[in-house]
Every structure is written in structure tokens, then in C-alpha cells.
Amino acid sequence: MTPEEFFYHVFCPLPRQGPGCTGATQRAWYYLPDLPLYAQVLDVGCGTGAQTRDLARLTNGSITAVDNYQPFLDILDARVQKEGLSERVRTVNASMDALPFEKGEFDLIWSEGTIYIMGFMDGLSSWSSLCRKGGFIVVSDIAWFAMNPPMDLTQFWEKEGCIPLTEDEKTEQVHKAGLKLIATYRLPEAGWWEYYYVPMLERIIDLKKTYGTHPEFGPILSSFEYEAEIYQKYKRYYGYTFFVMQNP
Ligand SMILES: C[S@@+](CC[C@H](N)C(=O)[O-])C[C@H]1O[C@@H](n2cnc3c(N)ncnc32)[C@H](O)[C@@H]1O
């Protein structure tokens, strides 16, 4: 196994590959009363699809779930098959910066914890062309909640390739991308801890029995533990914010 394969090996059986929770996904629906009953939904960076399956329960429409890691999509396919959702959920292996869809094809573009890979502004600008006029875009992304975050925290996120902005700075980017901001709300702490870090830390305890002293994999496991520690120590400074937007 390469270190990259090991990274995915850690995440494959986890309930989610990023912070999130069903309640936060459901909450967006309060702001989307005009969404058609049979909406066409695109879920970008779906992972094994915790939020994809929540979306499929919130709409009678169809979900196209995109990721570029096929084993995640295989897990999602098996889950939707088992839950009787496969008629309305299809998976597509594609890169988020070259999505193989028509302009205006979707009523709703959804993405949880993934847009940072392209950058908030670039992701919005690129994906919005796939959203029909009057359609909606909802993303969750990391943001600073307090000014003057400590240096070790900013350095940690920079090293992760994920540079947080404040919610106000992100709101400006929403407008620059030509979108209308309908609402913002923050992911509750349970979405980080109970549904993300707790299952991850349990898996790490298990994996450490085999890989704890491995020269390449051991440090990867420790880095995940460090990320969870950083969250506990500094959670008042940052978190995920959901941005609910409309393509005017
Ligand atoms: C932080 S995870 C979030 C997954 C899921 N939305 C969740 O919250 O559980 C980011 C996801 O983006 C996928 N990804 C990374 N780079 C990608 C790319 N260039 N195109 C499509 N998906 C990508 C990863 O495989 C992973 O599933």
C-alpha cells in the first residue's frame, strides 16, 4: 500500500469522510421552498455518500453523486442498492474541476466539506454554470469564527492546504461569483465530534495495533489524532459554515 492508499484505507469504512451531520443537511431545506419536488441534484465530492443518502430522503428527485475515488463510489452504490434508492441515485467518477455535465442541468448543486480542494471562489464560479437560473447551490466550508486565531492553528490549516477565511470574506466571494446569498448557518459541534472524529479515532486505535510503528503509516495516523486535538483545543476559532445560495 502507498501512503495515499493507506490514507483512503483509513477513511473507507468511516460513516463520513468530512465533518457533517444529517440535521445540518436537512436544515438547508427550510431555505429551499422553491426547489421542485422532482429536483435534479448534483452532489460534488460525495465520498461514501452520507449526505447523498440524506439528500435522497429529502427530495423525490434524482441525485448525481460525483467523486474521483472509485472505491468510495462503490460503497455508495452498494448502500443505495440496499436502501432501495438506486433508481434515484447514480454515481459518476469525475474530477470536480472538469464535471462532465450540461450547462444549467441541475436544480441544486450540493457539496459538503469539499470545495476547499478547488478553493471557495473558484469552485462556486465553476459549478454555478451547471446550475439552472433560479436554481440553488449549497456548500459547507471551513471559516474563521473568531478574529486573531493562534499561529499554530493557522499554520496547521495552511499545511493542510486549506486556508480559512471569515464568513464575511466568503460572503463577498459569493457575490463576486455572481450568486445571491440566501442564508448561512454553522455546522453544530456534533457534526465534527460525534459523527466525524469519534468514529475516526476509534478506527485509529484499531489501525495502530497493526500500523502504529510503521515508518510511513504511523505518522499518518498520528496526524489525524493531532487534527482532532486541534479541533478540541481551538473549536471556538473555526468550524464549517453552510452557505445557501441562488443562481439569480
Ligand atoms: C473531505 S471529503 C468529503 C466527503 C463527503 N462530502 C463527506 O462530507 O463525507 C472530500 C471528498 O472529495 C473527494 N475528492 C478529492 N479530490 C477530488 C476531485 N478532484 N474531484 C472529485 N472529488 C474529489 C475525495 O475523494 C473525498 O471523497
Tab-separated table of C-alpha atoms and ligand atoms in Angstrom:
chain	number	residue	atom	x	y	z
A	1	MET	CA	0.000	0.000	0.000
A	2	THR	CA	1.253	3.512	-0.800
A	3	PRO	CA	0.752	6.284	1.798
A	4	GLU	CA	-2.058	7.656	-0.411
A	5	GLU	CA	-3.752	4.244	-0.491
A	6	PHE	CA	-3.343	3.991	3.281
A	7	PHE	CA	-4.989	7.415	3.686
A	8	TYR	CA	-8.047	6.147	1.796
A	9	HIS	CA	-7.883	2.853	3.726
A	10	VAL	CA	-8.413	4.862	6.938
A	11	PHE	CA	-11.471	6.657	5.536
A	12	CYS	CA	-13.271	3.940	3.534
A	13	PRO	CA	-15.254	2.337	6.404
A	14	LEU	CA	-15.963	5.622	8.234
A	15	PRO	CA	-19.539	6.936	8.187
A	16	ARG	CA	-18.346	10.259	6.729
A	17	GLN	CA	-15.132	11.482	5.122
A	18	GLY	CA	-15.535	15.003	6.480
A	19	PRO	CA	-17.379	16.828	9.272
A	20	GLY	CA	-21.152	16.879	8.814
A	21	CYS	CA	-24.461	15.631	10.190
A	22	THR	CA	-27.937	14.791	8.943
A	23	GLY	CA	-29.551	17.689	10.843
A	24	ALA	CA	-27.315	20.237	9.097
A	25	THR	CA	-28.085	18.746	5.667
A	26	GLN	CA	-31.821	18.810	6.444
A	27	ARG	CA	-31.671	22.395	7.678
A	28	ALA	CA	-30.916	23.745	4.196
A	29	TRP	CA	-34.358	22.558	3.080
A	30	TYR	CA	-36.015	25.298	5.172
A	31	TYR	CA	-34.366	27.797	2.827
A	32	LEU	CA	-35.284	25.990	-0.382
A	33	PRO	CA	-39.107	26.069	-0.549
A	34	ASP	CA	-38.982	26.769	-4.306
A	35	LEU	CA	-36.981	23.663	-5.123
A	36	PRO	CA	-39.027	21.407	-7.465
A	37	LEU	CA	-40.375	18.211	-5.907
A	38	TYR	CA	-38.500	16.153	-8.519
A	39	ALA	CA	-35.283	18.171	-8.358
A	40	GLN	CA	-32.125	17.223	-10.260
A	41	VAL	CA	-29.373	17.383	-7.632
A	42	LEU	CA	-25.583	17.226	-8.082
A	43	ASP	CA	-23.516	16.223	-5.010
A	44	VAL	CA	-19.850	17.141	-5.592
A	45	GLY	CA	-17.171	15.214	-3.633
A	46	CYS	CA	-19.725	12.786	-2.230
A	47	GLY	CA	-17.283	10.344	-0.589
A	48	THR	CA	-19.203	7.253	0.575
A	49	GLY	CA	-22.333	9.396	0.466
A	50	ALA	CA	-23.647	10.078	3.995
A	51	GLN	CA	-25.118	13.372	2.772
A	52	THR	CA	-26.085	11.898	-0.638
A	53	ARG	CA	-28.430	9.441	1.061
A	54	ASP	CA	-29.808	12.202	3.296
A	55	LEU	CA	-30.481	14.277	0.165
A	56	ALA	CA	-32.241	11.327	-1.465
A	57	ARG	CA	-34.592	11.197	1.532
A	58	LEU	CA	-35.266	14.940	1.369
A	59	THR	CA	-36.296	15.052	-2.292
A	60	ASN	CA	-38.298	12.861	-4.666
A	61	GLY	CA	-35.843	13.882	-7.356
A	62	SER	CA	-32.599	12.349	-8.610
A	63	ILE	CA	-29.105	12.750	-7.229
A	64	THR	CA	-25.911	12.565	-9.279
A	65	ALA	CA	-23.090	11.872	-6.813
A	66	VAL	CA	-19.564	12.676	-8.022
A	67	ASP	CA	-16.214	11.693	-6.568
A	68	ASN	CA	-12.850	10.830	-8.118
A	69	TYR	CA	-12.156	7.853	-5.832
A	70	GLN	CA	-13.966	4.808	-7.216
A	71	PRO	CA	-13.923	2.674	-4.015
A	72	PHE	CA	-15.963	5.417	-2.244
A	73	LEU	CA	-18.468	5.336	-5.118
A	74	ASP	CA	-18.646	1.521	-4.944
A	75	ILE	CA	-19.548	1.741	-1.234
A	76	LEU	CA	-22.213	4.352	-2.002
A	77	ASP	CA	-23.633	2.221	-4.846
A	78	ALA	CA	-23.938	-0.776	-2.507
A	79	ARG	CA	-25.642	1.338	0.193
A	80	VAL	CA	-28.219	2.916	-2.112
A	81	GLN	CA	-28.937	-0.505	-3.617
A	82	LYS	CA	-29.606	-1.922	-0.138
A	83	GLU	CA	-31.775	1.046	0.850
A	84	GLY	CA	-33.875	0.950	-2.346
A	85	LEU	CA	-32.583	4.328	-3.530
A	86	SER	CA	-30.643	3.187	-6.583
A	87	GLU	CA	-33.344	4.316	-9.056
A	88	ARG	CA	-32.746	7.902	-7.913
A	89	VAL	CA	-29.039	7.959	-7.057
A	90	ARG	CA	-26.349	7.484	-9.696
A	91	THR	CA	-22.608	7.773	-9.110
A	92	VAL	CA	-20.144	9.345	-11.545
A	93	ASN	CA	-16.353	9.130	-11.287
A	94	ALA	CA	-15.118	12.560	-12.350
A	95	SER	CA	-12.968	15.412	-11.153
A	96	MET	CA	-14.704	18.395	-9.583
A	97	ASP	CA	-12.756	20.764	-11.841
A	98	ALA	CA	-13.938	19.058	-15.053
A	99	LEU	CA	-17.504	17.972	-14.365
A	100	PRO	CA	-18.999	16.190	-17.405
A	101	PHE	CA	-22.472	17.780	-17.333
A	102	GLU	CA	-24.536	20.233	-19.393
A	103	LYS	CA	-24.881	23.911	-18.531
A	104	GLY	CA	-27.913	24.518	-16.333
A	105	GLU	CA	-28.567	20.781	-15.925
A	106	PHE	CA	-29.203	20.872	-12.159
A	107	ASP	CA	-31.789	22.483	-9.851
A	108	LEU	CA	-29.485	22.124	-6.854
A	109	ILE	CA	-25.716	21.776	-6.557
A	110	TRP	CA	-24.611	20.425	-3.201
A	111	SER	CA	-21.144	19.949	-1.712
A	112	GLU	CA	-20.137	19.253	1.885
A	113	GLY	CA	-16.563	19.756	3.060
A	114	THR	CA	-15.062	19.532	-0.418
A	115	ILE	CA	-14.990	22.929	-2.139
A	116	TYR	CA	-11.720	23.867	-0.373
A	117	ILE	CA	-9.954	21.500	-2.802
A	118	MET	CA	-10.693	23.919	-5.693
A	119	GLY	CA	-10.947	26.997	-3.499
A	120	PHE	CA	-14.283	28.511	-2.426
A	121	MET	CA	-14.487	31.176	-5.123
A	122	ASP	CA	-13.167	29.014	-7.987
A	123	GLY	CA	-15.481	26.155	-7.031
A	124	LEU	CA	-18.540	28.410	-6.947
A	125	SER	CA	-17.647	30.113	-10.225
A	126	SER	CA	-17.043	26.819	-11.977
A	127	TRP	CA	-20.004	24.821	-10.630
A	128	SER	CA	-22.593	27.598	-10.925
A	129	SER	CA	-22.690	27.212	-14.731
A	130	LEU	CA	-24.186	23.737	-14.189
A	131	CYS	CA	-26.995	25.206	-12.078
A	132	ARG	CA	-30.110	26.444	-13.911
A	133	LYS	CA	-31.149	30.088	-13.496
A	134	GLY	CA	-33.168	30.338	-10.283
A	135	GLY	CA	-31.600	27.088	-9.044
A	136	PHE	CA	-29.674	26.700	-5.793
A	137	ILE	CA	-26.135	25.940	-4.594
A	138	VAL	CA	-25.377	24.789	-1.044
A	139	VAL	CA	-21.835	24.190	0.210
A	140	SER	CA	-20.235	23.725	3.612
A	141	ASP	CA	-16.719	25.050	4.003
A	142	ILE	CA	-14.268	25.952	6.733
A	143	ALA	CA	-14.401	29.519	8.114
A	144	TRP	CA	-12.898	31.523	10.940
A	145	PHE	CA	-15.443	32.228	13.676
A	146	ALA	CA	-13.165	34.490	15.747
A	147	MET	CA	-10.561	37.075	14.871
A	148	ASN	CA	-6.845	36.579	15.594
A	149	PRO	CA	-6.638	32.784	15.529
A	150	PRO	CA	-3.469	31.442	17.210
A	151	MET	CA	-0.420	30.951	14.996
A	152	ASP	CA	-0.205	27.152	15.462
A	153	LEU	CA	-3.830	26.883	14.297
A	154	THR	CA	-3.352	28.973	11.144
A	155	GLN	CA	-0.149	27.063	10.378
A	156	PHE	CA	-1.957	23.746	10.817
A	157	TRP	CA	-4.678	24.607	8.276
A	158	GLU	CA	-2.208	26.147	5.823
A	159	LYS	CA	-0.219	22.898	5.917
A	160	GLU	CA	-3.449	21.038	5.157
A	161	GLY	CA	-3.829	23.187	2.031
A	162	CYS	CA	-6.998	24.679	3.413
A	163	ILE	CA	-6.846	28.399	4.086
A	164	PRO	CA	-9.872	29.559	6.065
A	165	LEU	CA	-11.452	32.980	5.504
A	166	THR	CA	-14.016	34.694	7.694
A	167	GLU	CA	-17.714	34.222	6.893
A	168	ASP	CA	-17.843	37.868	5.740
A	169	GLU	CA	-14.929	37.317	3.344
A	170	LYS	CA	-16.661	34.226	1.956
A	171	THR	CA	-19.910	36.168	1.589
A	172	GLU	CA	-18.035	38.695	-0.559
A	173	GLN	CA	-16.785	35.834	-2.726
A	174	VAL	CA	-20.358	34.543	-3.112
A	175	HIS	CA	-21.352	37.918	-4.564
A	176	LYS	CA	-18.230	38.077	-6.753
A	177	ALA	CA	-19.164	34.664	-8.175
A	178	GLY	CA	-22.487	36.246	-9.249
A	179	LEU	CA	-24.624	34.346	-6.733
A	180	LYS	CA	-27.279	35.531	-4.290
A	181	LEU	CA	-26.739	34.540	-0.658
A	182	ILE	CA	-29.959	33.232	0.898
A	183	ALA	CA	-28.690	32.066	4.313
A	184	THR	CA	-25.695	30.858	6.261
A	185	TYR	CA	-25.603	28.578	9.293
A	186	ARG	CA	-22.889	26.751	11.190
A	187	LEU	CA	-22.382	23.017	11.441
A	188	PRO	CA	-23.056	22.028	15.071
A	189	GLU	CA	-20.177	20.667	17.122
A	190	ALA	CA	-21.657	17.150	16.974
A	191	GLY	CA	-21.027	17.185	13.221
A	192	TRP	CA	-17.313	17.472	13.958
A	193	TRP	CA	-17.015	15.355	17.043
A	194	GLU	CA	-19.718	12.696	17.360
A	195	TYR	CA	-20.154	11.946	13.666
A	196	TYR	CA	-16.618	12.503	12.399
A	197	TYR	CA	-13.762	12.456	14.908
A	198	VAL	CA	-15.187	9.842	17.308
A	199	PRO	CA	-15.551	7.122	14.620
A	200	MET	CA	-12.199	8.188	13.151
A	201	LEU	CA	-10.387	7.968	16.498
A	202	GLU	CA	-11.927	4.546	17.167
A	203	ARG	CA	-10.639	3.346	13.800
A	204	ILE	CA	-7.197	4.783	14.542
A	205	ILE	CA	-6.968	2.852	17.836
A	206	ASP	CA	-7.667	-0.282	15.837
A	207	LEU	CA	-5.243	0.539	12.971
A	208	LYS	CA	-2.463	1.443	15.411
A	209	LYS	CA	-2.322	-2.181	16.542
A	210	THR	CA	-1.017	-3.063	13.076
A	211	TYR	CA	0.467	0.182	11.746
A	212	GLY	CA	1.329	2.301	14.821
A	213	THR	CA	5.093	1.807	14.414
A	214	HIS	CA	5.098	1.692	10.597
A	215	PRO	CA	7.556	4.368	9.359
A	216	GLU	CA	5.096	5.868	6.825
A	217	PHE	CA	1.644	4.915	8.088
A	218	GLY	CA	2.241	5.549	11.811
A	219	PRO	CA	2.774	9.318	11.273
A	220	ILE	CA	-0.355	9.478	9.097
A	221	LEU	CA	-2.409	8.041	11.971
A	222	SER	CA	-0.798	10.477	14.423
A	223	SER	CA	-1.604	13.403	12.115
A	224	PHE	CA	-5.323	12.527	12.241
A	225	GLU	CA	-5.165	12.381	16.046
A	226	TYR	CA	-3.468	15.776	16.047
A	227	GLU	CA	-6.211	17.231	13.843
A	228	ALA	CA	-8.846	16.045	16.356
A	229	GLU	CA	-6.809	17.557	19.220
A	230	ILE	CA	-6.567	20.862	17.347
A	231	TYR	CA	-10.345	20.847	16.973
A	232	GLN	CA	-10.943	20.270	20.689
A	233	LYS	CA	-8.454	22.970	21.622
A	234	TYR	CA	-9.467	25.635	19.115
A	235	LYS	CA	-13.062	24.933	18.093
A	236	ARG	CA	-14.186	28.407	19.146
A	237	TYR	CA	-11.984	29.856	16.388
A	238	TYR	CA	-13.227	27.887	13.392
A	239	GLY	CA	-15.762	25.487	12.011
A	240	TYR	CA	-17.842	24.730	8.944
A	241	THR	CA	-20.402	27.178	7.655
A	242	PHE	CA	-23.158	26.214	5.238
A	243	PHE	CA	-23.749	28.793	2.504
A	244	VAL	CA	-27.192	28.552	0.867
A	245	MET	CA	-27.116	30.426	-2.450
A	246	GLN	CA	-29.204	31.020	-5.549
A	247	ASN	CA	-28.132	31.413	-9.165
A	248	PRO	CA	-30.183	34.565	-9.917
B	1	LIG	C1	-13.434	15.811	2.864
B	1	LIG	S1	-14.110	14.595	1.826
B	1	LIG	C2	-15.852	14.955	1.954
B	1	LIG	C3	-16.704	13.786	1.542
B	1	LIG	C4	-18.190	13.936	1.830
B	1	LIG	N1	-18.773	15.071	1.185
B	1	LIG	C5	-18.437	13.987	3.328
B	1	LIG	O1	-18.663	15.091	3.843
B	1	LIG	O2	-18.386	12.936	3.964
B	1	LIG	C6	-13.662	15.166	0.213
B	1	LIG	C7	-14.079	14.247	-0.913
B	1	LIG	O3	-13.670	14.827	-2.146
B	1	LIG	C8	-13.144	13.803	-2.977
B	1	LIG	N2	-12.233	14.455	-3.939
B	1	LIG	C9	-10.958	14.887	-3.726
B	1	LIG	N3	-10.477	15.467	-4.832
B	1	LIG	C10	-11.461	15.390	-5.766
B	1	LIG	C11	-11.572	15.826	-7.122
B	1	LIG	N4	-10.565	16.453	-7.739
B	1	LIG	N5	-12.730	15.589	-7.790
B	1	LIG	C12	-13.767	14.935	-7.178
B	1	LIG	N6	-13.729	14.530	-5.887
B	1	LIG	C13	-12.580	14.743	-5.201
B	1	LIG	C14	-12.479	12.832	-2.030
B	1	LIG	O4	-12.332	11.552	-2.617
B	1	LIG	C15	-13.456	12.859	-0.858
B	1	LIG	O5	-14.468	11.897	-1.013
